[in-house]
CSV table of C-alpha atoms in Angstrom, one decimal:
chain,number,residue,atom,x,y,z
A,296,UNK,CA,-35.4,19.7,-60.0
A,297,UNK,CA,-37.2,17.4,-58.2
A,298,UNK,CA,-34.0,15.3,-57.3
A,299,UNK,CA,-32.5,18.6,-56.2
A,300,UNK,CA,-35.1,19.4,-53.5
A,301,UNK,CA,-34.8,15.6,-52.4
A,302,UNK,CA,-31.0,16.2,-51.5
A,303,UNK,CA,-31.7,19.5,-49.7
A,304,UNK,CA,-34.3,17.6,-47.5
A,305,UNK,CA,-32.1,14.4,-46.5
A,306,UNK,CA,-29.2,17.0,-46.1
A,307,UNK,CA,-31.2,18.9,-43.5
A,308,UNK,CA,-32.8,15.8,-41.7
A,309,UNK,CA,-28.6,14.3,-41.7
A,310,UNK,CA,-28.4,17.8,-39.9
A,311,UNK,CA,-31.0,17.6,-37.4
A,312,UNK,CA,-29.8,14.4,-36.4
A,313,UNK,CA,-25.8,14.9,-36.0
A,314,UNK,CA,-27.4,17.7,-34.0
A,315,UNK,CA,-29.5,15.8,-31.9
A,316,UNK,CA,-26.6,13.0,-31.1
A,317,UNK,CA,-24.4,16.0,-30.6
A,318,UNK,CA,-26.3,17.4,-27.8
A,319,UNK,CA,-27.0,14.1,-26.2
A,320,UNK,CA,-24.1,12.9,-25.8
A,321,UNK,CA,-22.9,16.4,-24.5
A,322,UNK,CA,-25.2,16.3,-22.1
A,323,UNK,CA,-24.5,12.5,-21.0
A,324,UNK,CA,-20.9,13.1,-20.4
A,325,UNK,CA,-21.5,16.3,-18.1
A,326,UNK,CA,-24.5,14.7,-16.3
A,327,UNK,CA,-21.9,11.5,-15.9
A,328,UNK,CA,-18.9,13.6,-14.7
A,329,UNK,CA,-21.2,15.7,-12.1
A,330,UNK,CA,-22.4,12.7,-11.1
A,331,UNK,CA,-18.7,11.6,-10.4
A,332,UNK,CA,-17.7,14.8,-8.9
A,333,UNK,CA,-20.6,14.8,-6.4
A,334,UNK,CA,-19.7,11.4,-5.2
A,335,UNK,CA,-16.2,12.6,-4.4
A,336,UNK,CA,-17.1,15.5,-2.8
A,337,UNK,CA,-19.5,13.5,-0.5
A,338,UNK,CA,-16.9,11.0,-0.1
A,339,UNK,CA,-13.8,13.8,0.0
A,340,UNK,CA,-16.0,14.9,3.3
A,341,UNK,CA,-16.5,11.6,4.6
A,342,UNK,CA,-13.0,11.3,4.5
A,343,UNK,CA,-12.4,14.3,6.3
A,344,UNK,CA,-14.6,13.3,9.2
A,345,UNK,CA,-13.2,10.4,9.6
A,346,UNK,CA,-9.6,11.9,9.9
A,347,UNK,CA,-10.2,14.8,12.5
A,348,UNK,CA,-11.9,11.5,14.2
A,349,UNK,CA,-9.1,9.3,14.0
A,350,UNK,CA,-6.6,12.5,15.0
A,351,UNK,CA,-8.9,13.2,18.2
A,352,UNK,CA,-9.1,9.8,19.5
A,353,UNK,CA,-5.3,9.8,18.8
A,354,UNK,CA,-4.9,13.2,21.2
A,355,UNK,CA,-7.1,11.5,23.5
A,356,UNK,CA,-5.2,8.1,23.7
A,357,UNK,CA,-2.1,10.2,23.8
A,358,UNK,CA,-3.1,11.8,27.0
A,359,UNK,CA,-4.0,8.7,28.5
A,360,UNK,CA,-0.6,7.2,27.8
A,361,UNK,CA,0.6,10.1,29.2
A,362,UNK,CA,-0.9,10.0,32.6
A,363,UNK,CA,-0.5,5.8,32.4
A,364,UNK,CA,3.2,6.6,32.0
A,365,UNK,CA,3.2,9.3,34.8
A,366,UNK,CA,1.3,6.7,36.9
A,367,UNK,CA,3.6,4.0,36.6
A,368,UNK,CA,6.2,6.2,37.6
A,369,UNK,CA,4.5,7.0,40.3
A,370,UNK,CA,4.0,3.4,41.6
A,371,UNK,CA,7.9,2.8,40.8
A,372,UNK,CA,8.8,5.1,42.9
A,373,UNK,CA,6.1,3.7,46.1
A,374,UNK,CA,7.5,0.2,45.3
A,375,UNK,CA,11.1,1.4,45.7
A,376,UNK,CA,9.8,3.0,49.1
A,377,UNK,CA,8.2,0.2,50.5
A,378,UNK,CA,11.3,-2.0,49.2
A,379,UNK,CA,13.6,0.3,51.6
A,380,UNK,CA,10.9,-0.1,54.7
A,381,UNK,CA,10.8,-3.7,54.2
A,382,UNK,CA,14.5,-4.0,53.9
A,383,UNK,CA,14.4,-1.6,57.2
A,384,UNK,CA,12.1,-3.4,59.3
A,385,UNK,CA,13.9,-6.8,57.9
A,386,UNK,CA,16.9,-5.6,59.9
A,387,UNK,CA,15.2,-4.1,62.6
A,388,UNK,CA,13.7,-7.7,63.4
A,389,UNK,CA,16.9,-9.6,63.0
A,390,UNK,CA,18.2,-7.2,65.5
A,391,UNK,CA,15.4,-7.5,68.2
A,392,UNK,CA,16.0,-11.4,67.5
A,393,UNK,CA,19.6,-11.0,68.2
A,394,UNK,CA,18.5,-9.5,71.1
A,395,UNK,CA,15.9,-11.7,72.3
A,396,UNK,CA,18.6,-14.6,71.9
A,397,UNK,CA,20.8,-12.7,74.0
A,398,UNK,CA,18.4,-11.9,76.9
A,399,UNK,CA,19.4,-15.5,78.7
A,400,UNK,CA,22.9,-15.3,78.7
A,401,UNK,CA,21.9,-11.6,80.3
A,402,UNK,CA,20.2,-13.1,82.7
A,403,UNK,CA,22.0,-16.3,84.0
A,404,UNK,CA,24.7,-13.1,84.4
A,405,UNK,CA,22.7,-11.6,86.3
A,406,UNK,CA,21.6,-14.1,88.4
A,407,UNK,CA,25.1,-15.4,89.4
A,408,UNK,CA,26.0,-11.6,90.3
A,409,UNK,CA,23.2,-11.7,92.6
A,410,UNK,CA,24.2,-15.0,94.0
A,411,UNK,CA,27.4,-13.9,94.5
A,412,UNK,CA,26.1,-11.0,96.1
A,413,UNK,CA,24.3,-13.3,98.3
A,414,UNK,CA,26.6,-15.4,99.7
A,415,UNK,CA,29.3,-12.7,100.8
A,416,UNK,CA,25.9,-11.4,102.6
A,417,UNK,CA,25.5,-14.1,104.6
A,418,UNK,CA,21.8,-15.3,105.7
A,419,UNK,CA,20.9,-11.5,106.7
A,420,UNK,CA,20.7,-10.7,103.1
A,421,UNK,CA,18.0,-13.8,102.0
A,422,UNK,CA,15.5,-11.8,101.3
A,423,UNK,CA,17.4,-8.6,99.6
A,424,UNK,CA,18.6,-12.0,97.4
A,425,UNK,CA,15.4,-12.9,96.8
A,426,UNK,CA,14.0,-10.1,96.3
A,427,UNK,CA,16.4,-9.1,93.8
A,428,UNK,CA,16.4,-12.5,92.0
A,429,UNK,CA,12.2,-11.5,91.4
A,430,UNK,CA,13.2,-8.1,90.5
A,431,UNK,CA,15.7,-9.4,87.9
A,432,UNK,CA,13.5,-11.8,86.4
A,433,UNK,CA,10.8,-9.2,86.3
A,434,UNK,CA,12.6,-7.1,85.0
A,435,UNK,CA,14.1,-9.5,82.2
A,436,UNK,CA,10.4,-10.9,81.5
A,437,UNK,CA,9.0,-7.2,80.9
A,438,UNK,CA,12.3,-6.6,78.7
A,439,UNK,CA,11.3,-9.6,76.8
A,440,UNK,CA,7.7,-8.8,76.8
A,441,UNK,CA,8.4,-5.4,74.7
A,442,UNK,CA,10.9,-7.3,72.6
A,443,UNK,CA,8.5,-9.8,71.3
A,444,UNK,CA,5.9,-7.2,71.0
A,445,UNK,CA,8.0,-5.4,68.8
A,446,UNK,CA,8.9,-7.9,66.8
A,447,UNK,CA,5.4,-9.0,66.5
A,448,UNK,CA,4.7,-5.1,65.6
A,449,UNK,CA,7.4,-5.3,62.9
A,450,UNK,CA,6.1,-9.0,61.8
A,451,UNK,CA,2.4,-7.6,61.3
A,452,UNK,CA,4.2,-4.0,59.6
A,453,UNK,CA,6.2,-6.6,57.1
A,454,UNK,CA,3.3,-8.6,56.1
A,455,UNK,CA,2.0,-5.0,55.5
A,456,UNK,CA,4.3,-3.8,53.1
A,457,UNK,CA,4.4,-7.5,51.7
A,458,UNK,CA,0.6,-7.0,50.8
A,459,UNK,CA,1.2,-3.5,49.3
A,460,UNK,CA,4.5,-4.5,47.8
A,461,UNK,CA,2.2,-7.1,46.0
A,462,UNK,CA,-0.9,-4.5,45.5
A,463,UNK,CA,2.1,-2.0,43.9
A,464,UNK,CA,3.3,-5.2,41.8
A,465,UNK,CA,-0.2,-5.9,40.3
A,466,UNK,CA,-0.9,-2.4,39.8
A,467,UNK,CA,2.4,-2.3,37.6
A,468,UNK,CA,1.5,-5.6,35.9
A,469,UNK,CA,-2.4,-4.0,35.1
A,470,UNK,CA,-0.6,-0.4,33.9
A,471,UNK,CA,2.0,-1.9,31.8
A,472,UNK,CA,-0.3,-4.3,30.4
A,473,UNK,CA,-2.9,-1.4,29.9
A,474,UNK,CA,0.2,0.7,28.7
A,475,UNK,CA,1.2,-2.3,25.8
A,476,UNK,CA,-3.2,-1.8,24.7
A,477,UNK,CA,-3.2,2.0,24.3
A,478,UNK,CA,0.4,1.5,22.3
A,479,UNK,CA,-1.1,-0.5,20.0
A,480,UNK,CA,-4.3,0.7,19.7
A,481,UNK,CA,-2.5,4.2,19.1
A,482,UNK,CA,-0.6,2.3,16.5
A,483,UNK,CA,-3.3,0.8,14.8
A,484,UNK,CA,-5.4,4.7,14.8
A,485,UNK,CA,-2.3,6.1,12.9
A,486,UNK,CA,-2.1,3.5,10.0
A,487,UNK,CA,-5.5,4.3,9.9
A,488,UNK,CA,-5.0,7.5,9.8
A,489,UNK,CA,-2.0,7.3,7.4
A,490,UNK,CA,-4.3,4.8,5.4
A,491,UNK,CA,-7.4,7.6,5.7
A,492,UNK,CA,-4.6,10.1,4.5
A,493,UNK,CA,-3.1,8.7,1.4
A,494,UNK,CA,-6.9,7.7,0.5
A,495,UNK,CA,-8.0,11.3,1.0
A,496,UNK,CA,-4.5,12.7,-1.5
A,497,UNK,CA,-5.6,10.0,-3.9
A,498,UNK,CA,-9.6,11.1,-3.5
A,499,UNK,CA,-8.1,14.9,-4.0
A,500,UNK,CA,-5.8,13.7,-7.0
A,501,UNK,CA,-9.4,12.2,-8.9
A,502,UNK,CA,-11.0,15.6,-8.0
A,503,UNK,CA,-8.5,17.2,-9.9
A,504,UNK,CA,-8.4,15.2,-12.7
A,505,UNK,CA,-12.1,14.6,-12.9
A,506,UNK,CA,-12.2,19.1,-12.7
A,507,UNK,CA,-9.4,18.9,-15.6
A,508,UNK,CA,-12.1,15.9,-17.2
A,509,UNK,CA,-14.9,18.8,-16.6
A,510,UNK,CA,-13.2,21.7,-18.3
A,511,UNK,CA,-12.0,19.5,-21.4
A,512,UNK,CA,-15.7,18.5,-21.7
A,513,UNK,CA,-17.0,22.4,-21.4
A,514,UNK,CA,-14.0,23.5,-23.6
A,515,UNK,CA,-15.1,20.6,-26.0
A,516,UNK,CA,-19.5,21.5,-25.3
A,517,UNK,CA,-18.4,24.9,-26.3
A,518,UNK,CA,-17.0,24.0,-29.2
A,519,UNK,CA,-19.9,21.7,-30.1
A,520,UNK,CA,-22.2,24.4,-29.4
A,521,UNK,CA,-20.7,26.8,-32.0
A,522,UNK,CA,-20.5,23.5,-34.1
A,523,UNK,CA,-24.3,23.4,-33.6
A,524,UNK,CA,-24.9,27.2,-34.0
A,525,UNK,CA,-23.6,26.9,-37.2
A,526,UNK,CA,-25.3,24.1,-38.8
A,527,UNK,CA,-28.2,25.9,-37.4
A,528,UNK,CA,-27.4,28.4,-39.3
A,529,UNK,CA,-26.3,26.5,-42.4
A,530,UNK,CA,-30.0,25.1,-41.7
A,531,UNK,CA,-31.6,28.3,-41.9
A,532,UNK,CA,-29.9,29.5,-44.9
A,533,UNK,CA,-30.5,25.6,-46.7
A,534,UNK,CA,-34.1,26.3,-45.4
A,535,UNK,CA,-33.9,30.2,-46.9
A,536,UNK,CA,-32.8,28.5,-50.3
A,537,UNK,CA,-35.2,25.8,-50.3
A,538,UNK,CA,-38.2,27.8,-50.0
A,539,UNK,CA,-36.6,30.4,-52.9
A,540,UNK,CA,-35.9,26.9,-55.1
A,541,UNK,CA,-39.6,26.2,-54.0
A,542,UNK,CA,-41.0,29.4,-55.1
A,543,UNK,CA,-38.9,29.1,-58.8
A,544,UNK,CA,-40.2,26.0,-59.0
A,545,UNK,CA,-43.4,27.3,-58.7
A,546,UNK,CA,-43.2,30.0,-61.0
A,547,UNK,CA,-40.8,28.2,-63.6
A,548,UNK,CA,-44.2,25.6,-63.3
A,549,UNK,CA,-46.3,28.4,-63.9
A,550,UNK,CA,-44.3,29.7,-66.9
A,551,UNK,CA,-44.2,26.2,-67.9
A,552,UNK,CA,-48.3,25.7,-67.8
A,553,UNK,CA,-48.9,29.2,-69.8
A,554,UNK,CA,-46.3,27.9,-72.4
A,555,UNK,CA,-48.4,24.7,-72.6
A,556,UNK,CA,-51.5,26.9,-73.1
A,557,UNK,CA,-49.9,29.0,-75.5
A,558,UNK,CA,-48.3,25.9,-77.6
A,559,UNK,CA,-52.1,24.1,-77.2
A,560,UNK,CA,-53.7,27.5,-78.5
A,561,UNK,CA,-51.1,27.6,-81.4
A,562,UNK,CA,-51.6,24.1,-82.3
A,563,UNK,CA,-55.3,24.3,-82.5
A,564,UNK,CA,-55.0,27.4,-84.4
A,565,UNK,CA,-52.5,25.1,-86.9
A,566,UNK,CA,-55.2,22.9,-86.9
A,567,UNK,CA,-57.8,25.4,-87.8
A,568,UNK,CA,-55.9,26.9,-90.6
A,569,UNK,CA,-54.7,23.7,-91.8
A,570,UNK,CA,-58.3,23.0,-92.5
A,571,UNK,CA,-59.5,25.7,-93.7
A,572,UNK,CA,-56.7,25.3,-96.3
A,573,UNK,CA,-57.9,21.4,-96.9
A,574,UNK,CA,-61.4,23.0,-97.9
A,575,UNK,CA,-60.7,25.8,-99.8
């Protein structure tokens, strides 16, 4: 009997104790995967942030090449101007040199008219001859006057458009080479953002497994916790049938001690008789 009571005892402690491992080890593995899930979520956002970042400062960079492209354009076009008014006042300064070269031939024309003139005049007409040799060279000195101040004019207005035909050419130079940056700065923000983008499917993919991970492990709690409901219950009814063994025992020890008296009593009644028959 004894023996008995000592296997429903360990039986109930082996109980408690698969219970107890049962339950920690449910609760690990859904403290671990929350845990887990909480990181990706924080991280899943991160993520996020980082990708509407990455797609405005690709907008922005986009407008800026934009207007960069537009601008050079614009430049192109100014440079091509200024190439035709160079070219123009090129030509209009070979022409004024032409001109200037043929100013003395003009002139020596001139002055043999009016000495020609001259001598059919006879001395009467010295000073008309005179006077018009003056007028002629005055006239030819003003002519060349406005000449070389034209060209000068057209010299200064083509070291002009030299300048700004350089000024254009450096701008170009600056907005291509600013043009080349923002390409590959754009090009760098998309592989990040292609890079940001596969990292954020992957990130998504673990969510959903580690959700799958989570219902397995509340499909598999439940089942643990109707495990554990009933070996509860198998505890309370081993309990139920210990105390009922407990309270036979008790009365099977009481039977047991009134049998003992009722034996003694009978024996020392033997006894009694026994020598009362000695005597007699």
């Amino acid at each position: 009997m004894q023996d008995k009571m000592k296997f429903v005892v360990m039986g109930l402690a082996a109980i408690l104790v698969i219970s107890l491992f049962v339950n920690l080890q449910s609760m690990g593995s859904k403290q671990s995967l929350e845990r887990e899930r909480n990181n990706l979520r924080d991280a899943n956002a991160d993520l996020s942030d980082r990708v509407d970042k990455g797609m405005q400062e690709n907008k922005r960079l986009q407008t800026k090449l934009d207007s960069l492209n537009k601008d050079m354009e614009r430049v192109s076009r100014e440079k091509e101007d200024l190439l035709s008014k160079y070219d123009a006042a090129n030509k209009e300064r070979d022409e004024l040199i032409n001109r200037i070269k043929e100013r003395p031939a003009q002139q020596a024309a001139q002055a043999v008219e009016v000495s020609r003139m001259s001598v059919s005049s006879g001395s009467a007409g010295n000073d008309t001859y005179w006077g018009g040799i003056l007028k002629a060279k005055t006239d030819l000195e003003l002519q060349l006057d406005k000449l070389r101040t034209e060209l000068k004019d057209i010299q200064i207005k083509n070291e002009q458009l030299l300048r700004e035909k350089s000024s254009l050419d450096m701008d170009v130079t600056n907005l291509t080479r600013e043009n080349q940056e923002l390409k590959k700065q754009f090009d760098y923000n998309q592989k990040i953002m292609d890079s940001l983008t596969q990292e954020l499917v992957r990130e998504k993919n673990d969510k959903f497994v580690i959700q799958d991970n989570l219902k397995t492990v509340k499909r598999e709690n439940d089942v643990l916790r109707r495990q554990l409901k009933s070996i509860n219950g198998r505890k309370v009814n081993l309990e139920k049938r210990l105390a009922e063994l407990q309270d036979k025992n008790n009365g099977l020890e009481a039977e047991m001690s009134k049998v003992q008296t009722f034996v003694q009593d009978k024996m020392i009644k033997i006894d009694n008789l026994q020598k009362q028959l000695e005597v007699g």
